[in-house]
PDB file of C-alpha atoms and ligand atoms in Angstrom:
ATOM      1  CA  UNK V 200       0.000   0.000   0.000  1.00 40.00           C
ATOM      2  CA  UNK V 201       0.735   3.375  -0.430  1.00 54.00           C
ATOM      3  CA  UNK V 202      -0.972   5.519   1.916  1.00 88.00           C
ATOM      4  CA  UNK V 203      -1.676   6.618   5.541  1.00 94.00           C
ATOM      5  CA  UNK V 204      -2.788   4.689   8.882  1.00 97.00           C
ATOM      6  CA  UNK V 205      -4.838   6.540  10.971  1.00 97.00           C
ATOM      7  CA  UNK V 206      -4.985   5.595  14.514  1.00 97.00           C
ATOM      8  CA  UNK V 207      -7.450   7.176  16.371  1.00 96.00           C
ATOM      9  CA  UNK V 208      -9.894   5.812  19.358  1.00 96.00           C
ATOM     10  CA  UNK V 209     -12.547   9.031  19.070  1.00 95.00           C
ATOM     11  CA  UNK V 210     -14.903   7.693  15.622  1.00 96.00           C
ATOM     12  CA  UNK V 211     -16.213  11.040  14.502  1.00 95.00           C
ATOM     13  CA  UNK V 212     -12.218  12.069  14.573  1.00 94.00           C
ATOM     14  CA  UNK V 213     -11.512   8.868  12.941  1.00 96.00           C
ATOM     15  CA  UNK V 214     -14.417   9.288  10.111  1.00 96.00           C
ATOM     16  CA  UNK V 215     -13.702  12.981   9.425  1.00 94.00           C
ATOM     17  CA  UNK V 216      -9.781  12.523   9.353  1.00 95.00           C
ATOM     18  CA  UNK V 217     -10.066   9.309   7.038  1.00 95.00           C
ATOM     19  CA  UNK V 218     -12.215  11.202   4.876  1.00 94.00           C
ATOM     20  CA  UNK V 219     -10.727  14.465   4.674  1.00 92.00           C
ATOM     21  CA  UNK V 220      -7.309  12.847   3.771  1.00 91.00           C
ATOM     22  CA  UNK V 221      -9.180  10.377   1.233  1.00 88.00           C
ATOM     23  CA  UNK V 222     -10.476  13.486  -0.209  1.00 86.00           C
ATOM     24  CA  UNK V 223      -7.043  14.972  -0.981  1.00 82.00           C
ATOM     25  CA  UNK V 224      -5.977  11.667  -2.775  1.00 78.00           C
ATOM     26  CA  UNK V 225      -4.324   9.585  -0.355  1.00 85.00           C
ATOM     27  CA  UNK V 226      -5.494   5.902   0.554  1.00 88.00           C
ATOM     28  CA  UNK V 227      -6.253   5.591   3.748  1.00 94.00           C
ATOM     29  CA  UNK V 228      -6.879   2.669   6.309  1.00 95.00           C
ATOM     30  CA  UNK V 229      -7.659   3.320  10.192  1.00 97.00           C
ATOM     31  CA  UNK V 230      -7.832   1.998  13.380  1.00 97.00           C
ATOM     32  CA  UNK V 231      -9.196   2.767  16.364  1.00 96.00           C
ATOM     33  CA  UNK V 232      -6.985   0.570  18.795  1.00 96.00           C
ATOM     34  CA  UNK V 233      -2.976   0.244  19.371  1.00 96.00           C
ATOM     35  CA  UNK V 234      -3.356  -3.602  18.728  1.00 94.00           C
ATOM     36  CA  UNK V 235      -4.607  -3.309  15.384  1.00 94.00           C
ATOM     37  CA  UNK V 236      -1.992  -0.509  14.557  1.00 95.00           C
ATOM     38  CA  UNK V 237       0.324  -2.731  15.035  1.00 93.00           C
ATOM     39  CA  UNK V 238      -0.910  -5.680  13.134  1.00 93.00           C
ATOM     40  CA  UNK V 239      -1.963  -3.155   9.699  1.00 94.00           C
ATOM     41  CA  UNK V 240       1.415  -2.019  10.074  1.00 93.00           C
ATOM     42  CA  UNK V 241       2.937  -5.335   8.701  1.00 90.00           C
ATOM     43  CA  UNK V 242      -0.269  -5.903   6.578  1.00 91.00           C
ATOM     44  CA  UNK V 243      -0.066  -3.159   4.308  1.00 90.00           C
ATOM     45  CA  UNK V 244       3.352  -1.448   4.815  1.00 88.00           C
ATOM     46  CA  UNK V 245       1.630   2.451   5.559  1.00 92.00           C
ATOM     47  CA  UNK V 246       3.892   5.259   4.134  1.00 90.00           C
ATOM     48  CA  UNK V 247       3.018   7.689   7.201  1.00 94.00           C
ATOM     49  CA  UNK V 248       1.617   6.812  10.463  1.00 97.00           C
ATOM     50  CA  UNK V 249      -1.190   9.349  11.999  1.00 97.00           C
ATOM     51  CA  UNK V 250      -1.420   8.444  15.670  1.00 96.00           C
ATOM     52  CA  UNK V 251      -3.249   9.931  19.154  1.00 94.00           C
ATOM     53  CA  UNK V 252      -1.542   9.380  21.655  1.00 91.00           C
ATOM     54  CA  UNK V 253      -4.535   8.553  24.160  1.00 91.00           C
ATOM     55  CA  UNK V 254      -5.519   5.046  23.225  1.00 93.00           C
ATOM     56  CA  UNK V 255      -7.668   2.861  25.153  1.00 94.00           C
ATOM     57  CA  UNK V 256      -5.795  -0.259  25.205  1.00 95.00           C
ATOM     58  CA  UNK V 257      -1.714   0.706  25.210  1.00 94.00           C
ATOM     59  CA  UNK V 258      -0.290   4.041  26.323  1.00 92.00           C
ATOM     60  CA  UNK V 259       0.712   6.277  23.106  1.00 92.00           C
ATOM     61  CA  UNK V 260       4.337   6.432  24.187  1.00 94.00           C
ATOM     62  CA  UNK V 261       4.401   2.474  24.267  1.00 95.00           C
ATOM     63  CA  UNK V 262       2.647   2.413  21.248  1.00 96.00           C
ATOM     64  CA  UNK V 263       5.498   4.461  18.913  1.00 96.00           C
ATOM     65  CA  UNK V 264       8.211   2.113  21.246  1.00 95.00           C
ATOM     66  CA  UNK V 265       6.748  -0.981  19.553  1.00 95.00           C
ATOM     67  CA  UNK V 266       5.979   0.337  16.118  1.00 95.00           C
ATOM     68  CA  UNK V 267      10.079   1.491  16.200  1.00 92.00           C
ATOM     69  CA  UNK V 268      10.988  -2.080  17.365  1.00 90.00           C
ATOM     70  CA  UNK V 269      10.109  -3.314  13.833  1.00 87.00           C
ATOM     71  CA  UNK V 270       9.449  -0.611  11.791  1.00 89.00           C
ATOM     72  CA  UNK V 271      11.013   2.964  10.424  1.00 88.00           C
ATOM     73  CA  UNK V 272       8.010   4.200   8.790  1.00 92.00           C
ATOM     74  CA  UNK V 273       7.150   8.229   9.927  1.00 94.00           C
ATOM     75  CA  UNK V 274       4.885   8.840  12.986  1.00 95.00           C
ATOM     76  CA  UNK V 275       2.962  11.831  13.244  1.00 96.00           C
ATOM     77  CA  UNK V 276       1.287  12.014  16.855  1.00 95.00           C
ATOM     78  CA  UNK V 277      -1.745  14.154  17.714  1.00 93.00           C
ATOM     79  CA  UNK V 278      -2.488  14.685  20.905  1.00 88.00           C
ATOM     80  CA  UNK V 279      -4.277  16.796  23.102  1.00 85.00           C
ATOM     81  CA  UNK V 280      -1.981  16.787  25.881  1.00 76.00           C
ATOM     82  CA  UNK V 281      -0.138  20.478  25.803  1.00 74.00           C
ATOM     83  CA  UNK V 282       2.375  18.726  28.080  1.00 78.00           C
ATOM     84  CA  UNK V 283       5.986  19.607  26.855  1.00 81.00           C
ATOM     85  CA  UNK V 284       7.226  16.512  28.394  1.00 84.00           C
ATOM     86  CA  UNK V 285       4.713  14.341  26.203  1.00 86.00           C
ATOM     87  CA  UNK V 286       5.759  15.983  23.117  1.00 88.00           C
ATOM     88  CA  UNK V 287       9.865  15.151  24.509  1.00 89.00           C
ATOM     89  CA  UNK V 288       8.669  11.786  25.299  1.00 92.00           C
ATOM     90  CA  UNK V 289       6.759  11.299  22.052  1.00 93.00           C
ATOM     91  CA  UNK V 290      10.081  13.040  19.962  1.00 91.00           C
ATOM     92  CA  UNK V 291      12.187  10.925  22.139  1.00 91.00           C
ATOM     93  CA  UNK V 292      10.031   7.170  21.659  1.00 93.00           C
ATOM     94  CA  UNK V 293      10.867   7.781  17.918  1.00 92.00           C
ATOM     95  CA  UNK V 294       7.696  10.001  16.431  1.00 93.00           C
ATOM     96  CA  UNK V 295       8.734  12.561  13.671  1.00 91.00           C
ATOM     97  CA  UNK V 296       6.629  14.871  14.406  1.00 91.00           C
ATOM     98  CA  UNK V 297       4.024  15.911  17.113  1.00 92.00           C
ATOM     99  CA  UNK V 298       0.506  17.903  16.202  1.00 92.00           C
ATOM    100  CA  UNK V 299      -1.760  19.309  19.079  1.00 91.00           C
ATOM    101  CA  UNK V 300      -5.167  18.840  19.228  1.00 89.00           C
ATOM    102  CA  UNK V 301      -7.258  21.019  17.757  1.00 89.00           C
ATOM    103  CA  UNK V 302      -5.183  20.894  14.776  1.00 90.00           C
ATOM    104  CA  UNK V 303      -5.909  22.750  11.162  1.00 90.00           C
ATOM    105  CA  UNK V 304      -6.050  20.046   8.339  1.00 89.00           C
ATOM    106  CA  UNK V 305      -3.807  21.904   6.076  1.00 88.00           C
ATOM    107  CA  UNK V 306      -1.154  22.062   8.726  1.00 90.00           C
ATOM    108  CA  UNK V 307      -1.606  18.035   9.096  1.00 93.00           C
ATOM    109  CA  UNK V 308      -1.552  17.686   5.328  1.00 88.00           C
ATOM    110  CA  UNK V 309       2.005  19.984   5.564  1.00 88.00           C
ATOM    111  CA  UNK V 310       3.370  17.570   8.553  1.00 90.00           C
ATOM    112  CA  UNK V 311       2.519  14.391   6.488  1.00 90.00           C
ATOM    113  CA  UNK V 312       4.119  15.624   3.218  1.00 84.00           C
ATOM    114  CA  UNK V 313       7.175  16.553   4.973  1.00 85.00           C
ATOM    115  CA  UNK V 314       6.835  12.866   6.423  1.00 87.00           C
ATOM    116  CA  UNK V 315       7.052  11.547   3.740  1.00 82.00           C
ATOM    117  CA  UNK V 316      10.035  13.684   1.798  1.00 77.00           C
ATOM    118  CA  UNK V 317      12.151  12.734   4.995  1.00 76.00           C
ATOM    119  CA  UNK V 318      11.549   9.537   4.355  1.00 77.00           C
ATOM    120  CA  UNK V 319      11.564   9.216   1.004  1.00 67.00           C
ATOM    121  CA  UNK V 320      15.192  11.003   1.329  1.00 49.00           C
ATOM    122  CA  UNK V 321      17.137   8.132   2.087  1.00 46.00           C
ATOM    123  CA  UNK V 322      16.267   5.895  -1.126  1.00 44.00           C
ATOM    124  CA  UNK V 323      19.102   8.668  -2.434  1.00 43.00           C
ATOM    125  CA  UNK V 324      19.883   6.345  -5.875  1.00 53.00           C
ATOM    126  CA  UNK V 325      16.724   6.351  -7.490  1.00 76.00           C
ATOM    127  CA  UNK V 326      16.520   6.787 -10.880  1.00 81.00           C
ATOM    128  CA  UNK V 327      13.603   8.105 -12.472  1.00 86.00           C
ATOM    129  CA  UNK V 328      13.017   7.568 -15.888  1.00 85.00           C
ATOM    130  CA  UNK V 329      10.322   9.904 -18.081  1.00 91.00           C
ATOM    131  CA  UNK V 330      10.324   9.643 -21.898  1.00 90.00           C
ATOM    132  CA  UNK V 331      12.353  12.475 -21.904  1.00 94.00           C
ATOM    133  CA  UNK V 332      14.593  12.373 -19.343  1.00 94.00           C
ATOM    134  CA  UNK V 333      16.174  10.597 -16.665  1.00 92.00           C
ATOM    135  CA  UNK V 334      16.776  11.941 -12.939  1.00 92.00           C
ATOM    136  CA  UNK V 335      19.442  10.359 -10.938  1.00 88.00           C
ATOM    137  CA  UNK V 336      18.807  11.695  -7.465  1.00 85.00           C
ATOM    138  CA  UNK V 337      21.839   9.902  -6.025  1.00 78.00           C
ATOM    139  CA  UNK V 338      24.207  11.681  -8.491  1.00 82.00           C
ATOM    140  CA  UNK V 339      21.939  15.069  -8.810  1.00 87.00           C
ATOM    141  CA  UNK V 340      21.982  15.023 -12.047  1.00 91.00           C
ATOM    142  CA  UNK V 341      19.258  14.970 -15.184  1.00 94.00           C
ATOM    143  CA  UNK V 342      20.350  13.217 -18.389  1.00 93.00           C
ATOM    144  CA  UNK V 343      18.383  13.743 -21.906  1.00 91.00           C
ATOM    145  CA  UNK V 344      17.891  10.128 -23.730  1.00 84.00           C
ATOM    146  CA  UNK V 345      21.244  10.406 -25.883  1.00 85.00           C
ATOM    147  CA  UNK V 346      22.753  10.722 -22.173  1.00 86.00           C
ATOM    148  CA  UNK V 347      23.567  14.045 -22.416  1.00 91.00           C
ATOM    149  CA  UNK V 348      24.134  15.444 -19.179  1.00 93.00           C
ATOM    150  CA  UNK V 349      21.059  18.185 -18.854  1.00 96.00           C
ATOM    151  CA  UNK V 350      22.665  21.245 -16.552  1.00 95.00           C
ATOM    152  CA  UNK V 351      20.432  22.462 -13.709  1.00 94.00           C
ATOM    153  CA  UNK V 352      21.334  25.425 -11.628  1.00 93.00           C
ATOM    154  CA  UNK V 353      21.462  24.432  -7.967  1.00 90.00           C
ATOM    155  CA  UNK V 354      18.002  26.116  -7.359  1.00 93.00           C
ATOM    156  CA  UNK V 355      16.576  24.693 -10.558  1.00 95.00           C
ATOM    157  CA  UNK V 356      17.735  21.138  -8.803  1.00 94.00           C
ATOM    158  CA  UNK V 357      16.265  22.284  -5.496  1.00 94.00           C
ATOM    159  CA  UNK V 358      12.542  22.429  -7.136  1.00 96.00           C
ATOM    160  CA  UNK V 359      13.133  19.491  -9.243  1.00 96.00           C
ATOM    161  CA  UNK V 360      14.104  17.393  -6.173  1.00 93.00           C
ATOM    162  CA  UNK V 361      11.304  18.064  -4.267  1.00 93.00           C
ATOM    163  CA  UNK V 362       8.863  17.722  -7.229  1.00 95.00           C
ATOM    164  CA  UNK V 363      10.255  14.521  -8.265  1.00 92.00           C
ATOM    165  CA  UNK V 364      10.653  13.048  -4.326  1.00 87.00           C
ATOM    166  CA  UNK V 365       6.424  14.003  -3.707  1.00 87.00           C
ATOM    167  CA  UNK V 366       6.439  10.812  -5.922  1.00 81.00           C
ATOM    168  CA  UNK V 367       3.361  12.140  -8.120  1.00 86.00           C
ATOM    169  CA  UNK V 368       1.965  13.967  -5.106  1.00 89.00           C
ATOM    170  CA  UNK V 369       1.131  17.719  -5.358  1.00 92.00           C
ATOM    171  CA  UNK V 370       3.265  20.156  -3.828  1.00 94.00           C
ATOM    172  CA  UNK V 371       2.010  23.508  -2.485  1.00 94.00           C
ATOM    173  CA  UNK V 372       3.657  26.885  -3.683  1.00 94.00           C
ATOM    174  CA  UNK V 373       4.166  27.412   0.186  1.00 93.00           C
ATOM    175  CA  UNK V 374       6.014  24.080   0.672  1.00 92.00           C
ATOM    176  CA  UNK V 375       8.434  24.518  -2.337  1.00 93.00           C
ATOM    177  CA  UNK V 376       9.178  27.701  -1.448  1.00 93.00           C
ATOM    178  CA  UNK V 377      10.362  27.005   2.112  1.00 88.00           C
ATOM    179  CA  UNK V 378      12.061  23.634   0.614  1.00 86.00           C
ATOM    180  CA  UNK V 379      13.883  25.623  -1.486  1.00 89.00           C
ATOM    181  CA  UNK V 380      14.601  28.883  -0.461  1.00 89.00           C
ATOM    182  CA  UNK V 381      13.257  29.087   2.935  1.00 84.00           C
ATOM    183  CA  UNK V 382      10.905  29.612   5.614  1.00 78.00           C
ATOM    184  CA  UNK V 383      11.255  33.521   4.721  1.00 82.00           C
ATOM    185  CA  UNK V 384       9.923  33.039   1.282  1.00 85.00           C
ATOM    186  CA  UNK V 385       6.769  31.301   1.686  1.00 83.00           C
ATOM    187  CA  UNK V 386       5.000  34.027   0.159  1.00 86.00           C
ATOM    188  CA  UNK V 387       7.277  34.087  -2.816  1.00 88.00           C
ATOM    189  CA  UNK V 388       4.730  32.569  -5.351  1.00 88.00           C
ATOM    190  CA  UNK V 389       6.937  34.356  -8.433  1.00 90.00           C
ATOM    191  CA  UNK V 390      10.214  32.551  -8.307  1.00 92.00           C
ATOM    192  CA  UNK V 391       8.564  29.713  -8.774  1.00 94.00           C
ATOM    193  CA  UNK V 392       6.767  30.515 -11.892  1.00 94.00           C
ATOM    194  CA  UNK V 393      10.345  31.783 -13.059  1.00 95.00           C
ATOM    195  CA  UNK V 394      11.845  28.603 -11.961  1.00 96.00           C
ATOM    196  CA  UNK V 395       9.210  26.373 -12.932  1.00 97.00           C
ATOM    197  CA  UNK V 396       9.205  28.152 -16.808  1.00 97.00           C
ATOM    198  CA  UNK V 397      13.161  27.366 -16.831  1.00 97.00           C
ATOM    199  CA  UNK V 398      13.009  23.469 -15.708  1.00 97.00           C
ATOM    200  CA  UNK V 399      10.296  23.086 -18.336  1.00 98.00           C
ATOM    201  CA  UNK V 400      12.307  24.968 -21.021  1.00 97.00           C
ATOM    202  CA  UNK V 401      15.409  22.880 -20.176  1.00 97.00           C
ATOM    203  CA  UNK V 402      13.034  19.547 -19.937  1.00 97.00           C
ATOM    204  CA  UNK V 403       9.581  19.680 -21.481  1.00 97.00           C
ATOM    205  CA  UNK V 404       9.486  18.476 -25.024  1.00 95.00           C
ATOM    206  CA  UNK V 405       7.127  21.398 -25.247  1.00 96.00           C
ATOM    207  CA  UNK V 406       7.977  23.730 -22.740  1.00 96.00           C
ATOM    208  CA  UNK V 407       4.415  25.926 -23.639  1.00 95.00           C
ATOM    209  CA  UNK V 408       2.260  22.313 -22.861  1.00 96.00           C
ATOM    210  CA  UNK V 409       3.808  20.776 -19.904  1.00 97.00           C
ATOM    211  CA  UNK V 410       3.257  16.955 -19.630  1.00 97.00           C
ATOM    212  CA  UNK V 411       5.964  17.099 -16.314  1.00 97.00           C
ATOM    213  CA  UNK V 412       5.754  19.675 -14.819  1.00 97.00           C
ATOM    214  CA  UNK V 413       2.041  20.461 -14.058  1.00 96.00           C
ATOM    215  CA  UNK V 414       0.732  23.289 -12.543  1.00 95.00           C
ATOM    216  CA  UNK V 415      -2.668  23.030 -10.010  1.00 93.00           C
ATOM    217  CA  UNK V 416      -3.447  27.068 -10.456  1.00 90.00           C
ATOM    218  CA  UNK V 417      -3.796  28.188  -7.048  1.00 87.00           C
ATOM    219  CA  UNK V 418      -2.628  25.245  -5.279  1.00 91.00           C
ATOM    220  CA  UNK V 419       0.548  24.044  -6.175  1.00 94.00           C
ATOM    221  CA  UNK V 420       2.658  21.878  -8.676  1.00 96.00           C
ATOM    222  CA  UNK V 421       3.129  18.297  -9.440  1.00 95.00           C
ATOM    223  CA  UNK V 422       5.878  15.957 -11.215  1.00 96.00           C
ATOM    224  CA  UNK V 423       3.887  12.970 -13.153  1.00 95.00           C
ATOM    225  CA  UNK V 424       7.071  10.873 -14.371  1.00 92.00           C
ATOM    226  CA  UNK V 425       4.880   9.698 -16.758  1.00 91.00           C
ATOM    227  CA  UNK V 426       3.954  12.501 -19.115  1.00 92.00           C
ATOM    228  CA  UNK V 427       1.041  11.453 -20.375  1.00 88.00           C
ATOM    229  CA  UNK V 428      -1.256  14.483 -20.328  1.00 85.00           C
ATOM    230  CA  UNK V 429       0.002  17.439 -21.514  1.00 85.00           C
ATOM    231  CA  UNK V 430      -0.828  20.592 -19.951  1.00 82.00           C
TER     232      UNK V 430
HETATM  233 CA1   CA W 212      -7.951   9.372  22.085  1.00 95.43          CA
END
């Protein structure tokens, strides 16, 4: 599988979080129980764990302890204790990240994708291969089909990189922009249609249609490897 486990004890939470992050094209199984966590965690290999903390049948801090004795796959805990030390003891157990209760669903959505870039950043020599092109993300480098080396700037890279690592996934102006530049240039929303128009120029058979490089007007960009609609 690749997707999200939710584990959450409180159904309406459950429902509205399975559904919500359905809606924004992720597949999603959930559980409302630490002892099925664990068992759906070998069953169908989630990408991103979503997990409260307050469970009815294992303490949340036990709960990431076991998932870490087998598994590396991200945590992100909600909770609604404010409790510093829970979030330490959380950090410390092995989560990746820690959301308070209540929680907006974009910020979620933000904590997840950054889940997952982490840890798709490790699998550092994949090779992704369009009809085009070919992006070595070991090497950082882009290669026409003649093998021709293509030459990015380092920011053109940068945006590339994280396009290519959301595996298909869109990215959000505001998350490329910090990924890239910076947390100071969130609101930056024009360097990426400058740096967006050069990657496609330097990689889009038609750099006018995009097949790539898609853009989601008002919501973000997207890398489909496979090209097959253009723009
Ligand atoms: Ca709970």
């Amino acid at each position: 599988m690749s997707g999200l486990l939710v584990v959450e004890d409180d159904i309406q939470l459950n429902k509205a979080l399975s559904l919500t992050l359905r809606s924004r094209g992720y597949q999603v199984a959930s559980v409302t129980i630490a002892g099925q966590c664990l068992v759906e965690i070998l069953r169908l290999e989630p990408d991103v764990i979503i997990m409260d903390l307050g469970l009815p049948d294992m303490d949340g801090i036990e709960l990431i302890r076991a998932v870490r004795a087998g598994s590396s796959v991200p945590i992100v805990v909600l909770s609604a204790r404010r409790d510093q030390t829970d979030k330490v003891q959380a950090l410390d157990a092995g989560a990746d990240d820690y959301l308070t209760k209540p929680f907006g669903i974009e910020e979620l959505l933000a904590r997840i994708r950054a889940a997952q870039r982490r840890a798709g950043a490790p699998a550092s020599d994949h090779v992704i291969a369009t009809a085009h092109f070919t992006v070595d993300l070991g090497r950082k480098q882009v290669h026409d089909n003649d093998g021709d080396e293509i030459h990015l700037t380092p920011t053109e890279w940068g945006v590339l990189e994280a396009l290519v690592r959301a595996d298909g996934l869109l990215v959000s102006g505001t998350d490329l922009l910090r990924d890239v530049w910076g947390s100071h240039y969130e609101s930056q929303s024009n360097y990426l249609r400058v740096y967006l128009a050069q990657l496609r120029r330097k990689l889009e058979p038609e750099p006018s249609r995009p097949r790539y490089f898609m853009t989601a007007a008002g919501l973000g960009y997207r890398f489909d490897a496979t090209g097959s609609t253009a723009q």
